[in-house]
Amino acid sequence: MFVQKLLQEIKSKGNSCVVGLDPTLEMMPDKLKRKYLLKGSMEEIAQMFWEFNKTIIDYTSELTPCIKVQIAFYERYGLPGLEVFYKTLDYGKKKGLMTIADVKRGDIGSTAKAYAQGFLTNSSIDSITVNPYFGSDGLLPFVEETKGGEKGLFILVKTSNPSSKELQDLKTEDGQFIYEKVADLVSSFAGDYTEFSHIGSVVGGTHREHLKRLREKLKGFILVPGYGAQGGKGEDIKYAFNSQGYGALVCSSRGITEHYKKIGEENYGLAAKISLEMMIEDINREIEKGVK
Amino acid sequence: MFVQKLLQEIKSKGNSCVVGLDPTLEMMPDKLKRKYLLKGSMEEIAQMFWEFNKTIIDYTSELTPCIKVQIAFYERYGLPGLEVFYKTLDYGKKKGLMTIADVKRGDIGSTAKAYAQGFLTNSSIDSITVNPYFGSDGLLPFVEETKGGEKGLFILVKTSNPSSKELQDLKTEDGQFIYEKVADLVSSFAGDYTEFSHIGSVVGGTHREHLKRLREKLKGFILVPGYGAQGGKGEDIKYAFNSQGYGALVCSSRGITEHYKKIGEENYGLAAKISLEMMIEDINREIEKGVK
């Protein structure tokens, strides 16, 4: 079951940090560019991303419980890119990691079902992210394909970008914010769990107040993107955890994978590991200080 | 430019109907199943979808100005499926059709940029659908990659599914509905056009009142899914058009591609064509009656 496996990984690794694998051309070390970019084809770029991802996973898989792979950065390079997206998730699995495919899909019922089958039923991916704009009948097919908890979902509630306020922070007639309405929707699917539900949510790491309020409301794991590069800080993010220090996943992508730019590209895998170690220390220290 | 080419196609074909290519196993004629489904592999299914799509396009490309291809139904079958998704769009283009990739992507800025480059800049696809939940900084990268009108966007405003009301019809403090707020956001990107903007929207065909109100507000094309199978009727959908009978695209998927089930599968391509002819007649008659 998704939540049990996730908690087991978190406990054995001693942290709730997630390595995000969102490769871009600008992110690649020069030595990889020299090795792969001969004609600049999509195939070459995809092959380069594959070596990069594998190296990052090899260096971080003993530390991190989970990887998150954002499909946009692969889809950008067509089918060769998408092949590396799936291969990366498979490789993470093989290394014993939990996997999140960050695909943010959302559509009407029959289409949502097709997405859910593709990413959950017909694949080894553990969990995906989902967009709630269609309401409950667009979410239900995803919930169904989790098969009562074998797989997990993370439904967007409050995103980390500045403009998220334009829609998500609108106040409705009854005084609730839109993102709270979405949180209610998420809770309605989360069922009656004594520990954590497999129906989780996504809440940006830049909103301490939101994290506080939503941690009380939500029964599932909260996936918090935006640590580091997007401005999320441990002292805010800790509010996504419960008083025992569980129930959130904190993700950093560029902060980890581009850390080599600060200390030299000779060993970009080791640089990623060092950055992850610092992140784990920061988050664990903040959790330990407690939620005041 | 996207809008000019689209209007040209609409005028030369004499209609604003769109053929949706959303293949499922259940949709396939028995003779294709017998031909392709030997082991039931993803490759076989994808190859079957490809023959099906090609046949539908061959039979309908002289009538329809545009095809819409919903990626979920291809992604469900992994990389072989996605290959057919891209091939179908290419084949439509080769047959002179305008193309909509129905991908409903939405994410924060840097990720949205990756999606926009993949589907707009690095491909021959004419337009895509986009989800607005992130607000303007999640939409802007898509707008930018349309390069001032070379490509088109359709931003979700009000969807056709029953639960769309749960979020989209919530009333905000100032008395506006969420979907109207989204429409304002769409308008803010649409620029100052004398004819139609390339920044369009998606409004479900099941909501006459919404279509009326939004046609006045929106400067771009309105993509109306849900004709036929999802319950949208010509008498409602006509409100998406302006008084000259332009400015909307009406899409039917299963209504067209599954029509053979009513008249025999011997020639499912011809059946699709017949269904499309009936749809065109219905929509054009309603437009002619005018918007009363």
Coordinates of C-alpha atoms in Angstrom, one line a residue:
Chain A
M1 CA 0.0 0.0 0.0
F2 CA 1.2 3.5 -0.9
V3 CA 1.2 5.2 2.4
Q4 CA 2.6 2.3 4.3
K5 CA 5.5 1.9 1.9
L6 CA 6.1 5.7 1.9
L7 CA 6.2 5.9 5.7
Q8 CA 8.5 2.9 5.8
E9 CA 10.9 4.6 3.4
I10 CA 10.7 7.9 5.4
K11 CA 11.4 6.1 8.6
S12 CA 14.3 4.0 7.4
K13 CA 15.9 7.0 5.6
G14 CA 15.2 9.3 8.4
N15 CA 13.8 12.2 6.3
S16 CA 10.9 13.4 4.2
C17 CA 12.9 15.0 1.4
V18 CA 12.2 14.4 -2.3
V19 CA 14.6 14.8 -5.1
G20 CA 13.0 16.5 -8.1
L21 CA 14.4 15.5 -11.5
D22 CA 13.5 18.3 -13.9
P23 CA 16.4 18.5 -16.4
T24 CA 17.0 21.4 -18.7
L25 CA 19.7 22.1 -21.2
E26 CA 20.9 25.0 -18.9
M27 CA 21.2 22.5 -16.0
M28 CA 23.6 20.1 -17.8
P29 CA 27.3 20.1 -16.8
D30 CA 29.6 21.1 -19.6
K31 CA 31.2 17.7 -19.8
L32 CA 27.8 16.1 -20.6
K33 CA 27.1 18.7 -23.2
R34 CA 30.5 18.0 -24.9
K35 CA 29.8 14.3 -24.8
Y36 CA 26.2 14.3 -26.1
L37 CA 25.4 17.5 -28.1
L38 CA 26.8 16.7 -31.5
K39 CA 23.9 17.7 -33.7
G40 CA 21.6 19.0 -30.9
S41 CA 18.9 16.5 -31.7
M42 CA 16.1 15.5 -29.4
E43 CA 17.6 12.0 -29.1
E44 CA 21.0 13.4 -28.0
I45 CA 19.4 15.7 -25.4
A46 CA 17.2 12.9 -24.1
Q47 CA 20.3 10.6 -23.8
M48 CA 22.1 13.3 -21.9
F49 CA 19.2 13.8 -19.5
W50 CA 19.2 10.0 -18.9
E51 CA 22.9 9.9 -17.9
F52 CA 22.3 13.0 -15.7
N53 CA 19.3 11.5 -14.0
K54 CA 20.9 8.1 -13.4
T55 CA 23.9 9.8 -11.8
I56 CA 21.8 11.9 -9.5
I57 CA 19.7 8.9 -8.5
D58 CA 22.9 6.8 -7.9
Y59 CA 24.3 9.4 -5.6
T60 CA 21.1 10.2 -3.7
S61 CA 19.1 7.0 -3.5
E62 CA 20.6 6.0 -0.2
L63 CA 19.4 9.2 1.4
T64 CA 16.1 10.1 -0.2
P65 CA 12.8 8.2 0.2
C66 CA 11.3 9.5 -3.0
I67 CA 11.9 11.1 -6.4
K68 CA 9.5 13.4 -8.3
V69 CA 9.8 13.6 -12.0
Q70 CA 8.1 16.5 -13.8
I71 CA 6.9 15.3 -17.2
A72 CA 7.0 18.8 -18.9
F73 CA 10.8 18.8 -19.0
Y74 CA 10.7 15.5 -21.0
E75 CA 7.7 16.1 -23.2
R76 CA 9.5 19.2 -24.4
Y77 CA 11.8 16.8 -26.3
G78 CA 9.1 14.6 -27.8
L79 CA 9.1 10.9 -27.7
P80 CA 12.8 10.5 -27.0
G81 CA 12.3 12.8 -24.0
L82 CA 9.2 10.8 -22.8
E83 CA 11.1 7.6 -23.0
V84 CA 13.6 9.0 -20.5
F85 CA 10.7 10.2 -18.3
Y86 CA 9.5 6.6 -18.0
K87 CA 13.0 5.1 -17.7
T88 CA 13.9 7.5 -14.9
L89 CA 10.8 6.5 -12.9
D90 CA 11.6 2.8 -13.5
Y91 CA 15.2 3.3 -12.5
G92 CA 14.1 5.0 -9.3
K93 CA 11.8 2.1 -8.5
K94 CA 14.6 -0.3 -9.1
K95 CA 16.7 1.6 -6.6
G96 CA 14.0 1.1 -4.0
L97 CA 12.6 4.7 -4.1
M98 CA 9.0 5.8 -4.0
T99 CA 8.1 7.7 -7.2
I100 CA 5.9 10.7 -8.0
A101 CA 5.0 11.4 -11.6
D102 CA 4.3 15.2 -11.6
V103 CA 1.9 15.3 -14.4
K104 CA -0.9 17.5 -13.0
R105 CA -3.6 15.9 -15.2
G106 CA -7.2 16.9 -15.0
D107 CA -10.2 16.4 -17.4
I108 CA -13.8 15.2 -17.6
G109 CA -14.6 11.7 -16.4
S110 CA -13.9 9.4 -19.4
T111 CA -10.7 11.3 -20.2
A112 CA -9.6 11.4 -16.6
K113 CA -10.0 7.6 -16.5
A114 CA -7.7 7.2 -19.5
Y115 CA -5.0 9.3 -17.8
A116 CA -5.5 7.4 -14.5
Q117 CA -5.1 4.1 -16.2
G118 CA -2.1 5.2 -18.1
F119 CA -0.2 6.5 -15.1
L120 CA -1.5 4.4 -12.3
T121 CA -3.0 1.1 -13.4
N122 CA -0.7 0.3 -16.4
S123 CA 2.5 1.5 -14.8
S124 CA 4.8 0.9 -11.9
I125 CA 4.6 4.6 -10.9
D126 CA 3.5 5.0 -7.2
S127 CA 1.7 8.3 -7.4
I128 CA 0.8 11.3 -9.5
T129 CA -0.2 14.9 -9.2
V130 CA -3.7 15.9 -10.3
N131 CA -5.4 19.3 -11.1
P132 CA -8.8 19.9 -9.5
Y133 CA -10.4 22.4 -11.8
F134 CA -13.0 20.0 -13.1
G135 CA -14.4 19.2 -9.7
S136 CA -15.2 15.8 -8.2
D137 CA -16.3 13.9 -11.2
G138 CA -13.0 14.7 -12.8
L139 CA -11.1 13.6 -9.7
L140 CA -13.1 10.4 -9.0
P141 CA -11.5 8.3 -11.9
F142 CA -8.1 9.0 -10.5
V143 CA -9.2 8.1 -7.0
E144 CA -10.7 4.9 -8.3
E145 CA -7.5 3.8 -10.0
T146 CA -5.6 4.1 -6.7
K147 CA -7.5 0.9 -5.9
G148 CA -8.2 1.8 -2.3
G149 CA -4.7 2.8 -1.5
E150 CA -2.3 0.8 -3.6
K151 CA -1.3 4.0 -5.3
G152 CA -1.3 7.6 -4.2
L153 CA -2.6 11.0 -5.5
F154 CA -1.5 14.5 -4.8
I155 CA -4.2 17.0 -5.7
L156 CA -3.3 20.6 -6.3
V157 CA -4.7 22.8 -3.5
K158 CA -2.5 25.8 -3.3
T159 CA 0.5 26.3 -5.6
S160 CA 3.7 28.1 -4.9
N161 CA 3.7 30.7 -7.7
P162 CA 2.8 34.3 -7.0
S163 CA -0.2 34.4 -9.4
S164 CA -1.7 31.4 -7.6
K165 CA -3.6 34.0 -5.6
E166 CA -5.6 35.2 -8.6
L167 CA -7.8 32.2 -8.5
Q168 CA -6.9 30.1 -5.5
D169 CA -7.2 32.9 -3.0
L170 CA -10.5 34.3 -4.2
K171 CA -13.0 34.4 -1.3
T172 CA -16.3 32.9 -1.9
E173 CA -19.7 34.1 -0.7
D174 CA -19.5 32.0 2.5
G175 CA -16.1 33.5 3.4
Q176 CA -14.0 30.5 2.4
F177 CA -11.1 30.7 0.0
I178 CA -11.2 28.7 -3.2
Y179 CA -8.1 26.7 -2.1
E180 CA -10.1 25.7 1.0
K181 CA -13.0 24.6 -1.1
V182 CA -10.5 22.4 -3.0
A183 CA -9.1 21.1 0.3
D184 CA -12.6 20.1 1.3
L185 CA -13.0 18.3 -2.0
V186 CA -9.7 16.5 -1.4
S187 CA -10.9 15.5 2.2
S188 CA -14.1 14.2 0.8
F189 CA -12.1 11.6 -1.1
A190 CA -9.6 10.9 1.6
G191 CA -11.8 8.4 3.6
D192 CA -11.6 7.6 7.2
Y193 CA -8.0 6.9 8.1
T194 CA -6.4 6.6 11.5
E195 CA -3.0 7.4 10.0
F196 CA -2.6 9.1 6.6
S197 CA -4.9 8.8 3.6
H198 CA -3.4 8.0 0.2
I199 CA -5.3 11.0 -1.3
G200 CA -2.8 13.7 -0.6
S201 CA -2.4 17.3 -1.8
V202 CA 0.1 19.8 -3.1
V203 CA 0.6 23.0 -1.2
G204 CA 3.4 25.5 -2.1
G205 CA 6.2 25.9 0.4
T206 CA 6.0 29.7 0.3
H207 CA 2.8 30.0 2.3
R208 CA 3.3 29.3 6.0
E209 CA -0.3 30.3 6.9
H210 CA -1.8 28.1 4.3
L211 CA 0.3 25.2 5.4
K212 CA -0.8 25.7 9.0
R213 CA -4.5 25.8 8.2
L214 CA -4.4 23.0 5.6
R215 CA -2.4 20.6 7.8
E216 CA -5.3 20.6 10.2
K217 CA -7.8 20.1 7.5
L218 CA -6.2 17.5 5.3
K219 CA -5.9 13.8 6.1
G220 CA -3.3 12.9 3.4
F221 CA 0.3 13.6 2.8
I222 CA 1.1 17.2 1.7
L223 CA 3.6 17.4 -1.1
V224 CA 5.5 20.7 -0.7
P225 CA 7.4 21.8 -3.8
G226 CA 9.5 24.9 -3.9
Y227 CA 12.1 24.3 -1.2
G228 CA 15.2 26.3 -2.2
A229 CA 15.0 27.6 -5.7
Q230 CA 11.4 28.7 -5.5
G231 CA 11.9 30.4 -2.2
G232 CA 10.4 27.9 0.3
K233 CA 12.2 27.8 3.7
G234 CA 12.4 25.1 6.3
E235 CA 11.0 27.4 8.9
D236 CA 7.8 27.7 6.9
I237 CA 7.6 24.3 5.4
K238 CA 7.7 22.6 8.8
Y239 CA 4.0 23.5 9.3
A240 CA 3.1 20.9 6.7
F241 CA 4.2 18.2 9.2
N242 CA 2.1 16.9 12.1
S243 CA 3.3 17.0 15.6
Q244 CA 5.1 13.7 15.2
G245 CA 7.1 15.1 12.3
Y246 CA 5.3 13.1 9.5
G247 CA 2.7 13.7 6.8
A248 CA 4.6 15.9 4.4
L249 CA 7.1 15.5 1.5
V250 CA 9.4 18.4 0.8
C251 CA 10.7 18.6 -2.8
S252 CA 13.7 20.3 -4.2
S253 CA 14.7 20.1 -7.8
R254 CA 17.2 22.7 -9.1
G255 CA 18.5 23.3 -5.6
I256 CA 19.8 19.7 -5.6
T257 CA 20.6 19.0 -9.2
E258 CA 22.3 22.4 -9.9
H259 CA 24.3 22.5 -6.7
Y260 CA 27.4 21.5 -8.7
K261 CA 27.4 25.0 -10.2
K262 CA 28.5 26.3 -6.8
I263 CA 31.3 23.8 -6.1
G264 CA 32.5 22.7 -9.6
E265 CA 31.1 20.2 -12.1
E266 CA 33.8 17.6 -11.7
N267 CA 31.4 15.4 -9.7
Y268 CA 27.8 16.8 -10.1
G269 CA 26.4 13.6 -8.5
L270 CA 28.3 14.2 -5.3
A271 CA 27.4 17.9 -5.4
A272 CA 23.7 16.8 -5.5
K273 CA 24.2 14.5 -2.6
I274 CA 25.9 17.2 -0.5
S275 CA 23.0 19.6 -1.3
L276 CA 20.5 17.0 -0.3
E277 CA 22.3 16.3 3.0
M278 CA 22.1 20.0 3.8
M279 CA 18.4 20.1 2.9
I280 CA 17.7 17.0 5.1
E281 CA 19.6 18.6 8.0
D282 CA 17.7 21.9 7.6
I283 CA 14.2 20.3 7.4
N284 CA 14.9 17.8 10.2
R285 CA 16.2 20.6 12.5
E286 CA 13.1 22.7 11.8
I287 CA 10.8 19.7 12.5
E288 CA 12.6 19.0 15.7
K289 CA 12.2 22.6 16.9
G290 CA 8.6 21.9 16.5
V291 CA 5.6 23.7 15.2
K292 CA 5.2 26.8 17.3
Chain B
M1 CA -1.2 33.2 -38.4
F2 CA -3.5 30.9 -36.4
V3 CA -6.8 32.8 -36.5
Q4 CA -6.5 33.8 -40.1
K5 CA -5.8 30.2 -41.2
L6 CA -8.6 28.9 -39.0
L7 CA -11.1 31.4 -40.4
Q8 CA -10.0 30.6 -44.0
E9 CA -10.5 26.8 -43.4
I10 CA -13.9 27.5 -41.8
K11 CA -15.0 29.7 -44.7
S12 CA -13.8 27.3 -47.4
K13 CA -15.3 24.2 -45.7
G14 CA -18.5 26.1 -44.7
N15 CA -18.6 25.0 -41.1
S16 CA -17.0 25.2 -37.7
C17 CA -17.2 21.6 -36.7
V18 CA -14.2 19.7 -35.2
V19 CA -13.6 16.0 -35.4
G20 CA -12.3 14.6 -32.1
L21 CA -10.0 11.6 -32.2
D22 CA -10.2 10.0 -28.8
P23 CA -9.8 6.3 -29.5
T24 CA -10.6 3.6 -27.0
L25 CA -10.6 -0.2 -27.2
E26 CA -14.4 -0.2 -27.0
M27 CA -14.6 2.2 -29.9
M28 CA -12.7 -0.1 -32.3
P29 CA -14.6 -2.0 -35.0
D30 CA -14.4 -5.8 -34.7
K31 CA -12.5 -6.1 -37.9
L32 CA -9.7 -4.0 -36.6
K33 CA -9.6 -5.9 -33.3
R34 CA -9.3 -9.2 -35.3
K35 CA -6.5 -7.7 -37.4
Y36 CA -4.4 -6.2 -34.6
L37 CA -5.1 -7.7 -31.2
L38 CA -3.0 -10.8 -31.2
K39 CA -1.2 -10.4 -27.9
G40 CA -3.0 -7.4 -26.7
S41 CA 0.2 -5.4 -26.4
M42 CA 0.4 -1.6 -26.3
E43 CA 2.1 -1.6 -29.7
E44 CA -0.8 -3.5 -31.3
I45 CA -3.4 -1.3 -29.7
A46 CA -1.5 1.8 -30.9
Q47 CA -1.2 0.5 -34.4
M48 CA -4.9 -0.2 -34.5
F49 CA -5.6 3.3 -33.3
W50 CA -3.4 4.6 -36.0
E51 CA -5.2 2.8 -38.8
F52 CA -8.6 3.9 -37.3
N53 CA -7.5 7.6 -37.0
K54 CA -6.1 7.6 -40.5
T55 CA -9.3 6.2 -41.9
I56 CA -11.5 8.8 -40.0
I57 CA -9.2 11.6 -41.2
D58 CA -9.3 10.3 -44.8
Y59 CA -13.1 10.3 -44.8
T60 CA -13.7 13.6 -43.0
S61 CA -10.8 15.9 -44.0
E62 CA -12.7 17.4 -47.0
L63 CA -15.5 18.4 -44.7
T64 CA -14.0 19.4 -41.4
P65 CA -11.7 22.5 -40.9
C66 CA -10.0 21.0 -37.8
I67 CA -9.3 17.9 -35.7
K68 CA -8.8 17.8 -31.9
V69 CA -6.7 15.0 -30.5
Q70 CA -7.0 14.2 -26.8
I71 CA -3.7 13.0 -25.5
A72 CA -5.1 11.0 -22.5
F73 CA -6.3 8.3 -24.9
Y74 CA -2.8 7.8 -26.3
E75 CA -0.8 8.3 -23.1
R76 CA -2.9 5.4 -21.7
Y77 CA -0.8 3.1 -23.9
G78 CA 2.6 4.5 -23.1
L79 CA 5.2 5.5 -25.7
P80 CA 3.6 3.5 -28.6
G81 CA 0.4 5.3 -27.9
L82 CA 2.1 8.7 -27.7
E83 CA 3.8 8.1 -31.0
V84 CA 0.3 7.7 -32.6
F85 CA -0.8 10.9 -30.9
Y86 CA 1.9 12.9 -32.7
K87 CA 1.5 11.0 -36.0
T88 CA -2.2 11.7 -36.0
L89 CA -1.7 15.4 -35.6
D90 CA 1.0 15.3 -38.3
Y91 CA -1.3 13.4 -40.6
G92 CA -4.1 15.9 -40.1
K93 CA -1.7 18.8 -40.9
K94 CA -0.6 17.0 -44.1
K95 CA -4.3 16.7 -45.1
G96 CA -4.6 20.5 -44.7
L97 CA -6.5 20.5 -41.4
M98 CA -6.0 22.8 -38.4
T99 CA -5.0 20.9 -35.3
I100 CA -5.8 21.2 -31.6
A101 CA -3.8 19.1 -29.2
D102 CA -6.1 18.7 -26.2
V103 CA -3.5 18.4 -23.5
K104 CA -4.9 20.8 -20.8
R105 CA -1.5 21.5 -19.3
G106 CA -1.0 23.9 -16.5
D107 CA 1.9 24.5 -14.1
I108 CA 4.2 27.2 -12.6
G109 CA 6.2 29.4 -14.9
S110 CA 9.3 27.4 -15.7
T111 CA 7.4 24.2 -16.1
A112 CA 4.7 25.8 -18.2
K113 CA 7.4 27.1 -20.4
A114 CA 8.7 23.6 -21.0
Y115 CA 5.2 22.4 -21.9
A116 CA 4.6 25.4 -24.2
Q117 CA 7.9 24.8 -26.0
G118 CA 7.2 21.1 -26.4
F119 CA 3.7 21.5 -27.9
L120 CA 3.9 24.8 -29.6
T121 CA 7.5 25.9 -30.5
N122 CA 9.0 22.5 -31.2
S123 CA 6.1 21.0 -33.1
S124 CA 3.7 21.6 -36.0
I125 CA 0.7 21.6 -33.8
D126 CA -1.5 24.7 -34.3
S127 CA -3.0 25.0 -30.9
I128 CA -3.4 23.4 -27.5
T129 CA -5.7 23.5 -24.5
V130 CA -4.5 24.9 -21.2
N131 CA -5.7 24.7 -17.5
P132 CA -5.9 28.1 -15.7
Y133 CA -5.7 27.0 -12.0
F134 CA -2.2 28.5 -11.6
G135 CA -3.3 32.0 -12.6
S136 CA -1.6 34.4 -15.0
D137 CA 2.1 33.5 -14.4
G138 CA 1.2 29.9 -15.2
L139 CA -0.5 31.0 -18.4
L140 CA 1.9 33.6 -19.6
P141 CA 4.6 31.2 -20.9
F142 CA 2.0 29.5 -23.1
V143 CA 0.8 32.9 -24.4
E144 CA 4.5 33.9 -25.1
E145 CA 5.1 30.7 -27.2
T146 CA 2.1 31.5 -29.5
K147 CA 4.6 34.2 -30.8
G148 CA 2.0 36.9 -31.1
G149 CA -0.5 34.8 -33.0
E150 CA 1.3 32.2 -35.0
K151 CA -0.2 29.5 -32.8
G152 CA -3.4 29.4 -30.7
L153 CA -4.5 28.6 -27.2
F154 CA -7.8 27.5 -25.7
I155 CA -7.9 28.1 -22.0
L156 CA -10.4 26.2 -19.9
V157 CA -13.1 28.5 -18.6
K158 CA -16.2 26.4 -18.0
T159 CA -16.1 22.7 -18.6
S160 CA -19.0 20.5 -19.7
N161 CA -19.0 17.9 -16.8
P162 CA -21.7 18.1 -14.1
S163 CA -19.2 18.7 -11.2
S164 CA -17.7 21.7 -13.0
K165 CA -20.1 23.7 -10.9
E166 CA -18.3 22.7 -7.7
L167 CA -15.4 25.1 -8.3
Q168 CA -16.1 27.0 -11.5
D169 CA -19.6 28.1 -10.4
L170 CA -18.6 29.3 -6.9
K171 CA -19.6 32.9 -6.4
T172 CA -16.9 35.2 -5.2
E173 CA -17.3 38.1 -2.7
D174 CA -17.9 40.6 -5.5
G175 CA -20.7 38.6 -7.0
Q176 CA -18.8 37.1 -9.9
F177 CA -18.5 33.4 -10.6
I178 CA -15.1 31.8 -10.7
Y179 CA -15.5 30.9 -14.4
E180 CA -16.1 34.6 -15.1
K181 CA -12.9 35.5 -13.2
V182 CA -11.1 33.0 -15.4
A183 CA -12.7 34.6 -18.5
D184 CA -11.4 38.0 -17.4
L185 CA -7.9 36.4 -17.1
V186 CA -8.3 35.0 -20.6
S187 CA -9.4 38.4 -21.9
S188 CA -6.4 40.1 -20.3
F189 CA -4.2 38.0 -22.6
A190 CA -6.3 38.3 -25.7
G191 CA -5.0 41.7 -26.7
D192 CA -6.8 44.3 -28.9
Y193 CA -8.1 42.5 -31.9
T194 CA -10.6 43.8 -34.4
E195 CA -11.5 40.2 -35.4
F196 CA -10.7 37.3 -33.1
S197 CA -7.8 36.8 -30.7
H198 CA -5.6 33.7 -30.9
I199 CA -6.1 33.3 -27.2
G200 CA -9.4 31.3 -27.1
S201 CA -11.2 29.5 -24.4
V202 CA -13.0 26.2 -23.7
V203 CA -16.7 26.4 -22.7
G204 CA -18.8 23.3 -22.4
G205 CA -21.7 22.9 -24.8
T206 CA -24.2 22.0 -22.1
H207 CA -24.5 25.5 -20.7
R208 CA -26.5 27.9 -22.8
E209 CA -26.5 30.7 -20.3
H210 CA -22.8 30.5 -19.8
L211 CA -22.2 30.5 -23.6
K212 CA -24.3 33.6 -24.0
R213 CA -22.6 35.6 -21.3
L214 CA -19.1 34.4 -22.2
R215 CA -19.5 35.1 -26.0
E216 CA -20.0 38.8 -25.1
K217 CA -17.0 38.8 -22.8
L218 CA -14.4 36.8 -24.7
K219 CA -12.4 38.1 -27.7
G220 CA -11.1 34.7 -28.9
F221 CA -12.5 31.6 -30.4
I222 CA -14.6 29.5 -28.1
L223 CA -13.9 25.7 -28.3
V224 CA -17.1 23.9 -27.4
P225 CA -16.6 20.2 -26.6
G226 CA -19.5 17.9 -25.8
Y227 CA -21.7 18.0 -28.9
G228 CA -23.6 14.8 -29.1
A229 CA -22.3 12.2 -26.7
Q230 CA -21.8 14.6 -23.8
G231 CA -25.3 16.1 -24.3
G232 CA -24.5 19.4 -26.0
K233 CA -27.2 20.5 -28.5
G234 CA -27.0 22.8 -31.5
E235 CA -29.7 25.0 -30.1
D236 CA -27.6 25.7 -27.1
I237 CA -24.2 25.7 -28.7
K238 CA -25.1 28.4 -31.3
Y239 CA -24.7 31.0 -28.5
A240 CA -21.0 30.5 -28.7
F241 CA -21.0 32.1 -32.2
N242 CA -21.2 35.8 -32.9
S243 CA -24.0 37.4 -35.0
Q244 CA -22.0 36.6 -38.2
G245 CA -21.9 33.0 -37.3
Y246 CA -18.2 32.8 -36.5
G247 CA -16.0 32.6 -33.4
A248 CA -16.7 29.1 -32.1
L249 CA -15.4 25.6 -32.8
V250 CA -17.8 22.7 -32.0
C251 CA -16.3 19.4 -31.3
S252 CA -17.7 15.9 -31.4
S253 CA -15.6 12.8 -30.8
R254 CA -17.6 9.6 -30.0
G255 CA -20.6 10.9 -31.8
I256 CA -18.6 10.9 -35.1
T257 CA -16.2 8.0 -34.6
E258 CA -18.7 5.6 -33.1
H259 CA -21.5 6.3 -35.5
Y260 CA -20.7 3.1 -37.4
K261 CA -22.2 1.2 -34.4
K262 CA -25.6 2.4 -35.5
I263 CA -25.3 1.6 -39.2
G264 CA -22.8 -1.3 -39.4
E265 CA -19.0 -1.5 -39.2
E266 CA -18.4 -2.4 -42.8
N267 CA -17.3 1.1 -43.5
Y268 CA -16.7 2.9 -40.3
G269 CA -15.0 5.8 -42.1
L270 CA -18.0 6.5 -44.2
A271 CA -20.2 6.2 -41.1
A272 CA -18.1 8.9 -39.5
K273 CA -18.4 11.1 -42.5
I274 CA -22.2 10.7 -42.5
S275 CA -22.4 11.6 -38.8
L276 CA -20.2 14.7 -39.4
E277 CA -22.5 15.8 -42.3
M278 CA -25.5 15.6 -40.0
M279 CA -23.7 17.5 -37.3
I280 CA -22.7 20.2 -39.8
E281 CA -26.2 20.5 -41.0
D282 CA -27.6 20.8 -37.5
I283 CA -25.0 23.4 -36.3
N284 CA -25.3 25.5 -39.5
R285 CA -29.1 25.4 -39.3
E286 CA -29.0 26.6 -35.7
I287 CA -26.6 29.4 -36.5
E288 CA -28.8 30.5 -39.4
K289 CA -31.8 30.7 -37.2
G290 CA -29.7 33.1 -35.3
V291 CA -29.1 33.9 -31.7
K292 CA -32.5 34.8 -30.2

